[in-house]
Tab-separated table of C-alpha atoms in Angstrom:
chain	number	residue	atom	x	y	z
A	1	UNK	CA	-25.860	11.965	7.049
A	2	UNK	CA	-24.091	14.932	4.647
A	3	UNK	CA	-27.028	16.099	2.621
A	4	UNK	CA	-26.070	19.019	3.817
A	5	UNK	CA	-22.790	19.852	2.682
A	6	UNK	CA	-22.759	22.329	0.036
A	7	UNK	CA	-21.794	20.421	-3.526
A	8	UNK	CA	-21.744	16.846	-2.549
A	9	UNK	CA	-23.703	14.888	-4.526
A	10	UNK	CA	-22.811	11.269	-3.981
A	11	UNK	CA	-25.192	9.307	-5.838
A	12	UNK	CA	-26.665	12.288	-8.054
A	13	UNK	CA	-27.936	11.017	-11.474
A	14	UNK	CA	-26.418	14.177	-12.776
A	15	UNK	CA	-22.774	13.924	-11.686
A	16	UNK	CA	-19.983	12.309	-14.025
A	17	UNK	CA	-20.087	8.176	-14.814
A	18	UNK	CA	-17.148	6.290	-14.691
A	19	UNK	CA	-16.360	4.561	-18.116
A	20	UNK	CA	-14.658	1.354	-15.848
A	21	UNK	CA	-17.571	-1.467	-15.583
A	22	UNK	CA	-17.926	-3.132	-12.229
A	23	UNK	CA	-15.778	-5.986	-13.685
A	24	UNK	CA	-13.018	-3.420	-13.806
A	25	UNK	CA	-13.249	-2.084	-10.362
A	26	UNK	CA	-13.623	-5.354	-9.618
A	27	UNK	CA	-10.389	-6.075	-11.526
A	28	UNK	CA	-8.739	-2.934	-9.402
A	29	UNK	CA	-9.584	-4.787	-6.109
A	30	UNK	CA	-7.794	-7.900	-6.811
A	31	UNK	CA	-4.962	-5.948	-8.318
A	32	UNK	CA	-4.383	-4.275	-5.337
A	33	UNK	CA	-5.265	-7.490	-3.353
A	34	UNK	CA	-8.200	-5.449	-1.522
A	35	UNK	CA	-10.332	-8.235	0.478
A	36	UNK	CA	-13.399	-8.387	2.567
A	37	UNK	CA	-10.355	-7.908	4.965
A	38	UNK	CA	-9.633	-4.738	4.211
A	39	UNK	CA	-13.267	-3.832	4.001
A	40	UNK	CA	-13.960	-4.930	7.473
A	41	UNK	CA	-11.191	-2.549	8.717
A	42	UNK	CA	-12.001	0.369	6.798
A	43	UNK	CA	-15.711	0.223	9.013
A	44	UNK	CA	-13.240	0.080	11.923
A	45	UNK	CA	-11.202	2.670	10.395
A	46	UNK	CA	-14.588	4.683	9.905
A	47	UNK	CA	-15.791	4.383	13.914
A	48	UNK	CA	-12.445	5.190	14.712
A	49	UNK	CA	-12.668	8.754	12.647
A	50	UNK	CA	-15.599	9.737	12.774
A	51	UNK	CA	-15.770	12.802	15.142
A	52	UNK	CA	-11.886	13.156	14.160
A	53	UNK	CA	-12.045	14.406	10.535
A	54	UNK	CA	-12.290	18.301	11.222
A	55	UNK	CA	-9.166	17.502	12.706
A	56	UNK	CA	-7.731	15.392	9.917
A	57	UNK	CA	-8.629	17.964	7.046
A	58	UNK	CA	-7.880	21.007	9.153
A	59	UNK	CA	-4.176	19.576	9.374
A	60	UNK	CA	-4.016	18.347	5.647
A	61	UNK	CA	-5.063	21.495	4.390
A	62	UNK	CA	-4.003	24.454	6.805
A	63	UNK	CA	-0.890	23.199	8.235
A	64	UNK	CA	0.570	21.119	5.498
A	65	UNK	CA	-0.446	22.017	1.716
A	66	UNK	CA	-0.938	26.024	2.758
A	67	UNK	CA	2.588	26.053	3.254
A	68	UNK	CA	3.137	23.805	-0.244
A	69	UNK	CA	2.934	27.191	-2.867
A	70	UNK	CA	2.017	24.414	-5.675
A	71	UNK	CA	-0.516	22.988	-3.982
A	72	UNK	CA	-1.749	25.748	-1.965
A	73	UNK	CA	-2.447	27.486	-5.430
A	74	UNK	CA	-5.292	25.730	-6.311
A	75	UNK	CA	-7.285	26.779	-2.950
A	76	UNK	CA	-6.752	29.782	-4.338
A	77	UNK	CA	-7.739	32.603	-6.721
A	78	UNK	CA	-5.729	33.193	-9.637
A	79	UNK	CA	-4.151	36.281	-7.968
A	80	UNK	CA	-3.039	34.219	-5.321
A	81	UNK	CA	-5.623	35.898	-2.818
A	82	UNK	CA	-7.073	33.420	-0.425
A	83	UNK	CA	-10.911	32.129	-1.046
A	84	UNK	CA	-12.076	31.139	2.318
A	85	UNK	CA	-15.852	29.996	1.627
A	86	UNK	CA	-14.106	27.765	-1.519
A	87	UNK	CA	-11.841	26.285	1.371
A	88	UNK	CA	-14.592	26.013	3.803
A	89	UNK	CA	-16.846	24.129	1.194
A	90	UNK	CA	-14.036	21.680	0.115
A	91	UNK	CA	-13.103	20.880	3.586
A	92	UNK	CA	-16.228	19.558	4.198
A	93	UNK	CA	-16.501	17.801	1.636
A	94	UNK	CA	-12.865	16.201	1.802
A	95	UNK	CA	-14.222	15.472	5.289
A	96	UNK	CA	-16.947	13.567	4.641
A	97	UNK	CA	-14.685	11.376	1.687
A	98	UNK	CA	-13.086	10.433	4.592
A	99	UNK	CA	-15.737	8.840	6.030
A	100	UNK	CA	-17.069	7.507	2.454
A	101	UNK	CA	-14.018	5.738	2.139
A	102	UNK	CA	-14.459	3.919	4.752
A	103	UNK	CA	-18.255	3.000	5.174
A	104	UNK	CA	-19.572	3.009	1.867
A	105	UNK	CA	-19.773	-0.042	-0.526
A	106	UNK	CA	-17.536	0.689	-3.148
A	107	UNK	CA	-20.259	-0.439	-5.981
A	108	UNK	CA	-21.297	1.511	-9.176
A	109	UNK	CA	-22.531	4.494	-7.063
A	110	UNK	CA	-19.385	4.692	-5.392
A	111	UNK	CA	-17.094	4.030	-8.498
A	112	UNK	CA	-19.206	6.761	-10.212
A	113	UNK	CA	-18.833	9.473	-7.255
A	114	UNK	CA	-15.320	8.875	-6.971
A	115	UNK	CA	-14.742	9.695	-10.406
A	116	UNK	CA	-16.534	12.783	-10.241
A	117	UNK	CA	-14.444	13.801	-7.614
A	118	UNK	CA	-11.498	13.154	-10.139
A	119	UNK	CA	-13.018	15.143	-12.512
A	120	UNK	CA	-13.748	18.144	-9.818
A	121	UNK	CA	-9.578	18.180	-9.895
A	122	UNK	CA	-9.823	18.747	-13.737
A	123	UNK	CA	-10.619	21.837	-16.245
A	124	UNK	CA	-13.673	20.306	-17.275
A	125	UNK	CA	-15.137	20.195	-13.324
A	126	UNK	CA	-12.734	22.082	-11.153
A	127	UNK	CA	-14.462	25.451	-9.199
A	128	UNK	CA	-17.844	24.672	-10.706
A	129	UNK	CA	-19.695	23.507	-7.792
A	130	UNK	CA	-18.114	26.455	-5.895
A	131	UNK	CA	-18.452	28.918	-8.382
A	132	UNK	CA	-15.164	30.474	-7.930
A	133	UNK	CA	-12.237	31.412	-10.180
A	134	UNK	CA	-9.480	29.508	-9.111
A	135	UNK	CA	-6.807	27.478	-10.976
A	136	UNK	CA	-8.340	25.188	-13.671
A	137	UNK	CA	-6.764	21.701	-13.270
A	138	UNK	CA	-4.605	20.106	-10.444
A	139	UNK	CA	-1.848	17.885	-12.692
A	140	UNK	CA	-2.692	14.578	-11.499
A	141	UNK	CA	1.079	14.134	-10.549
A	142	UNK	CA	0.896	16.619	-7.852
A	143	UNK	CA	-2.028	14.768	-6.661
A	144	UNK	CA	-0.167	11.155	-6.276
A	145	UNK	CA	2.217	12.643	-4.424
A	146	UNK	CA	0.921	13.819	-2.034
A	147	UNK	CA	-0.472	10.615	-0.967
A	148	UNK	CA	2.426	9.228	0.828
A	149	UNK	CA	1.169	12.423	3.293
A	150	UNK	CA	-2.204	11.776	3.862
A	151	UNK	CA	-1.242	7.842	4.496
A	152	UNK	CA	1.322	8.971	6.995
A	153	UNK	CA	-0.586	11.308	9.025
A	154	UNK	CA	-3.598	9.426	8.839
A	155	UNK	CA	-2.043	6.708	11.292
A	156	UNK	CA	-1.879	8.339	14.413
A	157	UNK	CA	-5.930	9.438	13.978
A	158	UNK	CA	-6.464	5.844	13.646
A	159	UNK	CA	-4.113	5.034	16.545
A	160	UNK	CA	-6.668	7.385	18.885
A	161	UNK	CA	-8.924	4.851	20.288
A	162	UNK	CA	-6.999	2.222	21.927
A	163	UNK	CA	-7.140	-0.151	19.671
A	164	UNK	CA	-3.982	-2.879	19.259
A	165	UNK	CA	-1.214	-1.947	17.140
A	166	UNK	CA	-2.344	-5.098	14.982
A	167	UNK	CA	-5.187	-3.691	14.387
A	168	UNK	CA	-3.828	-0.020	13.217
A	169	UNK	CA	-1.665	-1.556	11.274
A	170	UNK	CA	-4.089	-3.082	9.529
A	171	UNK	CA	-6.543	-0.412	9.009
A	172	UNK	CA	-3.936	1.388	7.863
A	173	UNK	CA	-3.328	-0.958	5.039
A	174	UNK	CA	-7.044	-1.231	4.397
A	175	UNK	CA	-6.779	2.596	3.926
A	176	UNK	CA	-3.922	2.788	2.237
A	177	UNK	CA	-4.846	0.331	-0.569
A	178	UNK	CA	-7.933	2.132	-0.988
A	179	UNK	CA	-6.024	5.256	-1.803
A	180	UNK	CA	-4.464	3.697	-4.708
A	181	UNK	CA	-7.468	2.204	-5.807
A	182	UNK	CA	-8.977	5.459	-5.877
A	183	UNK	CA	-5.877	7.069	-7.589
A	184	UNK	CA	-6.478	4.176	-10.444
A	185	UNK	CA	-10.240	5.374	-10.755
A	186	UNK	CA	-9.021	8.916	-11.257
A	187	UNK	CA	-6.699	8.044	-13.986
A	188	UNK	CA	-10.023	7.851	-16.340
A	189	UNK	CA	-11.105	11.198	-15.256
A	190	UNK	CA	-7.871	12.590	-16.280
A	191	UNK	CA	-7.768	10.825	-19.241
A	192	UNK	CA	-11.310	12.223	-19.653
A	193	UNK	CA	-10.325	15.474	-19.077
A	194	UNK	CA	-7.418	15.067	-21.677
A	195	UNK	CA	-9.646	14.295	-24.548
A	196	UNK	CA	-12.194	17.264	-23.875
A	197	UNK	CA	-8.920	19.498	-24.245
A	198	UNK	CA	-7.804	17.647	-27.372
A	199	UNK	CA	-11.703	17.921	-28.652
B	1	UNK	CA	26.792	-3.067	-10.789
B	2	UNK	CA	24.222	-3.574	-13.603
B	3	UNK	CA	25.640	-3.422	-17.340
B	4	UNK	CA	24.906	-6.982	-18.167
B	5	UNK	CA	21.358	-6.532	-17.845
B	6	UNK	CA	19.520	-6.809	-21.146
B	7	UNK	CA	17.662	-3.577	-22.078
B	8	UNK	CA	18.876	-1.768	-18.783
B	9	UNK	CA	19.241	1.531	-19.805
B	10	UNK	CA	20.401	3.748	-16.797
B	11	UNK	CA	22.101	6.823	-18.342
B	12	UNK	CA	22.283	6.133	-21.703
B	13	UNK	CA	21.271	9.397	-23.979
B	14	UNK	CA	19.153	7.286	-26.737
B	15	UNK	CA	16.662	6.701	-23.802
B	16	UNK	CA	13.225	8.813	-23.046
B	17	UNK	CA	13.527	12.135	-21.411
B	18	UNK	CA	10.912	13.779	-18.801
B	19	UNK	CA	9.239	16.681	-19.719
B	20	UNK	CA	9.341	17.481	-15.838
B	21	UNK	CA	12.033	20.067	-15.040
B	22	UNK	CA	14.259	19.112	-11.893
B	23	UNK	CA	12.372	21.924	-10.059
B	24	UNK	CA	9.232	20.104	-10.540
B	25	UNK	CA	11.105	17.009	-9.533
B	26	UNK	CA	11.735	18.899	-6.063
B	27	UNK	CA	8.343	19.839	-5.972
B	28	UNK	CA	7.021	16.316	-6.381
B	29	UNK	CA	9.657	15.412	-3.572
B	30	UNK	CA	8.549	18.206	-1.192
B	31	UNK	CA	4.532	17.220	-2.111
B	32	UNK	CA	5.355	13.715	-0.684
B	33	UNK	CA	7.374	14.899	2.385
B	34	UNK	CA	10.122	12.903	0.762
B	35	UNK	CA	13.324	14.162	2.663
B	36	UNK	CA	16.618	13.667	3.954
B	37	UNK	CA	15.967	11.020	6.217
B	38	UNK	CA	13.685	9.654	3.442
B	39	UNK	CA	17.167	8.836	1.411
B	40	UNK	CA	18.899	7.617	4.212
B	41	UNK	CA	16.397	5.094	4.885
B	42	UNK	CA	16.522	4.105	1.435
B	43	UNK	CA	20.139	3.220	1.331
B	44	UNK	CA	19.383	1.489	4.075
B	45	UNK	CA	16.697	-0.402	2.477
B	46	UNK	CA	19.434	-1.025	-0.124
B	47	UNK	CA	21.705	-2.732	2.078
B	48	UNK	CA	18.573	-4.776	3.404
B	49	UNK	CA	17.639	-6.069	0.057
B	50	UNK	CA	20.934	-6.870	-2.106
B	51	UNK	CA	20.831	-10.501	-2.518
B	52	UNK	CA	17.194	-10.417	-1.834
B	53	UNK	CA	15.678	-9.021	-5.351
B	54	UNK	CA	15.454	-12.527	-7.006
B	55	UNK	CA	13.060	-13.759	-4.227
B	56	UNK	CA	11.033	-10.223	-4.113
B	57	UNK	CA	10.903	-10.284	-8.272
B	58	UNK	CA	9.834	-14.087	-8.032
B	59	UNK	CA	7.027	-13.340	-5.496
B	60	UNK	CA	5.520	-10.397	-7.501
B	61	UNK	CA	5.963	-12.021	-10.725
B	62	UNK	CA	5.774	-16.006	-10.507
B	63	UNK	CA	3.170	-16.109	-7.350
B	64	UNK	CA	1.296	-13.542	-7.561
B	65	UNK	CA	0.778	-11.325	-10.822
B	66	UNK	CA	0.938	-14.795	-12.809
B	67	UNK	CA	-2.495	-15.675	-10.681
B	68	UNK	CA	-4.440	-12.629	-11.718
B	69	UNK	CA	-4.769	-12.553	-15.681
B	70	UNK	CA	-5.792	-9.062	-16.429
B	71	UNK	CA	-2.198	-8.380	-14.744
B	72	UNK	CA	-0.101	-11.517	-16.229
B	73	UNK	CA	-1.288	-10.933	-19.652
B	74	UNK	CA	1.031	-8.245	-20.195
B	75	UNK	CA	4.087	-10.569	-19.737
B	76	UNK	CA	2.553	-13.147	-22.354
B	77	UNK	CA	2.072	-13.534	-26.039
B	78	UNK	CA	-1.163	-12.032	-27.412
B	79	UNK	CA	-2.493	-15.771	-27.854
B	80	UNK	CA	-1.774	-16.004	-24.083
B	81	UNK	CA	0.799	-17.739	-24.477
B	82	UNK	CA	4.273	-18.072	-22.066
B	83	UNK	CA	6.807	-15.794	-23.356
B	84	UNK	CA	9.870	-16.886	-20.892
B	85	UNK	CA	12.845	-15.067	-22.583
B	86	UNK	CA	10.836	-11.743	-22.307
B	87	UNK	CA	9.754	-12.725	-18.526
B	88	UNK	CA	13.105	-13.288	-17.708
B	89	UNK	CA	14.835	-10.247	-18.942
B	90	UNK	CA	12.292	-7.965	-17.495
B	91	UNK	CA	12.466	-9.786	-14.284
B	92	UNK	CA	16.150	-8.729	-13.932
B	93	UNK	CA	15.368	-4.894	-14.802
B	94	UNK	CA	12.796	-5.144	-12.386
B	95	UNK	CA	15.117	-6.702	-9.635
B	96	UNK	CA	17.784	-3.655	-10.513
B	97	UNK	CA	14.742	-1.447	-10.226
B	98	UNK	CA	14.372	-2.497	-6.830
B	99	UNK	CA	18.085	-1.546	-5.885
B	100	UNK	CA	17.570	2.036	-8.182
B	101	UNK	CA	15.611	2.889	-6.137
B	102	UNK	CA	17.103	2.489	-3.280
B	103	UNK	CA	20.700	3.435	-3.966
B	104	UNK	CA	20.330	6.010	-7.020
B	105	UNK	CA	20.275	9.792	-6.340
B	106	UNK	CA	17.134	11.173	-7.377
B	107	UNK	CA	18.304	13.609	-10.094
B	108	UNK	CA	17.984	14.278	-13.706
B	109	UNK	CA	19.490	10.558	-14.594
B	110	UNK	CA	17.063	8.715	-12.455
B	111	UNK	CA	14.660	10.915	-13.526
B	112	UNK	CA	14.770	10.434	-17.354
B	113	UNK	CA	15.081	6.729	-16.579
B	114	UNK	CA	12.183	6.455	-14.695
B	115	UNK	CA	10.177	8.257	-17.145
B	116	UNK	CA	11.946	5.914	-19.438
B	117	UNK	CA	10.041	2.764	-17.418
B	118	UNK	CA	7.163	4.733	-17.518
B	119	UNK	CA	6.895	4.571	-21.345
B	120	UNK	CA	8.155	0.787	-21.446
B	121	UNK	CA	4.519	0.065	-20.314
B	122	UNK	CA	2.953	1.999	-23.129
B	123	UNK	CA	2.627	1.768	-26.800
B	124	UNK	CA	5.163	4.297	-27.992
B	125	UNK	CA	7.988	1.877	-26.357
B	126	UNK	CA	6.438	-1.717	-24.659
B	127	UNK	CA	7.646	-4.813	-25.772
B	128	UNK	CA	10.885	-3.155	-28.483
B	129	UNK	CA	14.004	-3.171	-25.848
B	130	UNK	CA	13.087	-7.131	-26.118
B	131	UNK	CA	11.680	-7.261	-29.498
B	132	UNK	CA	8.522	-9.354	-28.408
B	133	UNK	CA	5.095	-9.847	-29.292
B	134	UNK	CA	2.947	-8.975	-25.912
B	135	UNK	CA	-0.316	-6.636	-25.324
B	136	UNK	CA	0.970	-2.931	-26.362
B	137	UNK	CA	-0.055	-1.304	-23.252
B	138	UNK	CA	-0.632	-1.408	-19.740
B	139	UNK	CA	-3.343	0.794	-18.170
B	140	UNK	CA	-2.157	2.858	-15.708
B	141	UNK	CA	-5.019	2.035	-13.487
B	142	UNK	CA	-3.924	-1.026	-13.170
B	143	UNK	CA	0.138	-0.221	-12.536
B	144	UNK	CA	-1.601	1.855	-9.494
B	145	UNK	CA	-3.571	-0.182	-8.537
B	146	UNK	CA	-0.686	-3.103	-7.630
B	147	UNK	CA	1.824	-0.443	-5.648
B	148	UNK	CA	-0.504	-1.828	-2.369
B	149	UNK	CA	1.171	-5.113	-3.166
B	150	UNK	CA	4.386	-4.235	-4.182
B	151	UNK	CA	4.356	-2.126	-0.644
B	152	UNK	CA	3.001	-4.923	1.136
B	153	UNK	CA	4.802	-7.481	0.409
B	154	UNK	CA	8.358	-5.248	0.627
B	155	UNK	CA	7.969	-4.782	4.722
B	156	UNK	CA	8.881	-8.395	5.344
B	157	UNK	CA	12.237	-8.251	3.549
B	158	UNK	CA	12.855	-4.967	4.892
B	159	UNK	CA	13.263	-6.647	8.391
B	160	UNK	CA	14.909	-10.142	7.743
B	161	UNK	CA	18.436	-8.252	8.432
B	162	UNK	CA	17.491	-8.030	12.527
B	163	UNK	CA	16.730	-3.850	12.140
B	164	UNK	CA	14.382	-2.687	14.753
B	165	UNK	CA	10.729	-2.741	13.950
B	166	UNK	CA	11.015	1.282	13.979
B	167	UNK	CA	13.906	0.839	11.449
B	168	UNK	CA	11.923	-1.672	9.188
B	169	UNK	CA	8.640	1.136	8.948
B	170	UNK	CA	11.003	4.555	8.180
B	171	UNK	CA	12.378	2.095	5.607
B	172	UNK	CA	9.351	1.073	4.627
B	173	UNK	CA	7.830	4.476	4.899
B	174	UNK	CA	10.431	5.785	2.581
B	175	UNK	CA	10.207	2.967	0.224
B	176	UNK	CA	6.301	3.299	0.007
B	177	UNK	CA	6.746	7.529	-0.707
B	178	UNK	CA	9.173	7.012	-3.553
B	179	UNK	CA	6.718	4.382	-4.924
B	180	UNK	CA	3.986	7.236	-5.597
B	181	UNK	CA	6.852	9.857	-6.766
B	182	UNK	CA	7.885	7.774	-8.936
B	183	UNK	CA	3.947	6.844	-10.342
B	184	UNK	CA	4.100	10.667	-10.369
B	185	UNK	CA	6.591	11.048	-12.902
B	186	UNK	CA	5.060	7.863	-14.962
B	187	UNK	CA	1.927	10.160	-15.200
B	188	UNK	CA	3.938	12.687	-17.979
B	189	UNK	CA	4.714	8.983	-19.968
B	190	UNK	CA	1.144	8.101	-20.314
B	191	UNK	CA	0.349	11.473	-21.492
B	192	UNK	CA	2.407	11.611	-23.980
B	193	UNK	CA	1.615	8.087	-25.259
B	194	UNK	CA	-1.904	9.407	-25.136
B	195	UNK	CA	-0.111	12.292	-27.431
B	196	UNK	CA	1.101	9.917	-29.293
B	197	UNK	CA	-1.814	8.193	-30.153
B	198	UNK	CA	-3.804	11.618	-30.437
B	199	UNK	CA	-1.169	12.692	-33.179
């Protein structure tokens, strides 16, 4: 469904690995009290974007962090000069993590992917795919915080195809724990990233 | 309010202090859409929960992290054993951290303490304000990866005080963005324990 979006390489053998075992991300899931719950509404959550996440990205990226300076930066080239085929690649790509989040299996090949995807935010990955010059690591506290933003204006998408307010609520939650779970996978690529500068 | 809880720090000049300038304080803040109305709602929040944090601190702690032991093993001995003195003194901190964050201006004060927090749950400073024997560090992944729960669980208190369900989610909403600033400014704390470690 996306092998043609320039970069993404879920399930590559070549992209990063994850140093968490399954027992770990296991361990993440019943941290965050993620359930077969929460994985049923993320499908729902899935139908319900699908066709919607053009939408989703262009208003994440164009109307909200462009107008952020420290986040907008790192769309950017050094100069501050704007990079649109770097922007048009990682839209896509946020795009179709959108839908991965929701309809994959989160298993080793999803653990792994998602890490690499940390790592893309880090010196040892960032611009690489894209081959641009941009800035060279996105501190991961910028990242977290901006969380709170995509959870928020990710509700009305999911609120778009009439389903009961029950139900958004709860795909929102599905969605929402999954962000955090994701943010706790990342923490290894930073740490990752960390050690390669110390090295 | 607070100065007869053991090891509660607020303010004092022996504590830790953020490497994050206030500016990038306001840029975490503006990241996470955190305004105006975000405070507001927080105070609000505040009002909600005094008298509730004992019941909040009991659910997190006594019925739910105690049931998952990669989590609960932080509050025992190394041996696994119960270590109530230490369980009970961080329970209260964590009860006053509930009304911090609703009632405390987010400046340099709250900042520094909740870097200060940040480094409790890491070698350089777990376990000494209480001068126990427990694990020497929590990963981070795994303080991320319970904010779902901590959110979760928070909306029902939020509206046992008869506000209006809108009310109960800015409140909520709110609560939920100054969760991931504040894991933003607990990302500098594990780095330098990292630094630490490194050095």
């Amino acid at each position: 469904m996306s092998n043609d979006i320039a970069g993404y390489s879920y399930g590559d053998r070549e992209i990063g690995h994850s140093s968490l075992s399954e027992e770990e991300l296991e361990d993440l899931k019943v941290g965050a009290r993620f359930t077969e719950e929460d994985v049923r509404y993320l499908r729902m959550a899935g139908e319900v974007l699908q066709g919607q996440t053009t939408e989703i990205v262009h208003l994440w990226r164009s109307e909200i962090i462009a107008h952020i300076p420290h986040l907008a930066k790192h769309s950017r080239s050094l100069d501050g000069g704007s990079l649109p085929d770097y922007l048009a690649r990682s839209n896509r790509r946020f795009e179709q993590w959108i839908l991965d989040t929701c309809l994959r299996p989160y298993d080793r090949t999803w653990l792994d992917y998602q890490h690499e995807i940390g790592l893309r935010h880090t010196a040892p990955k960032k611009n690489q795919v894209d081959h641009v010059s941009s800035t060279s690591h996105i501190p991961f506290r910028d990242v977290l915080s901006f969380i709170p933003v995509i959870n928020e204006t990710m509700k009305p998408f999911l609120g778009r195809k009439g389903h009961t307010q029950d139900e958004v609520e709860c795909m929102h939650r599905a969605w929402s724990k999954s962000m955090l779970i994701q943010m706790a996978i990342w923490t290894e690529a930073y740490e990752e990233s960390q050690k390669n500068k110390a090295g």
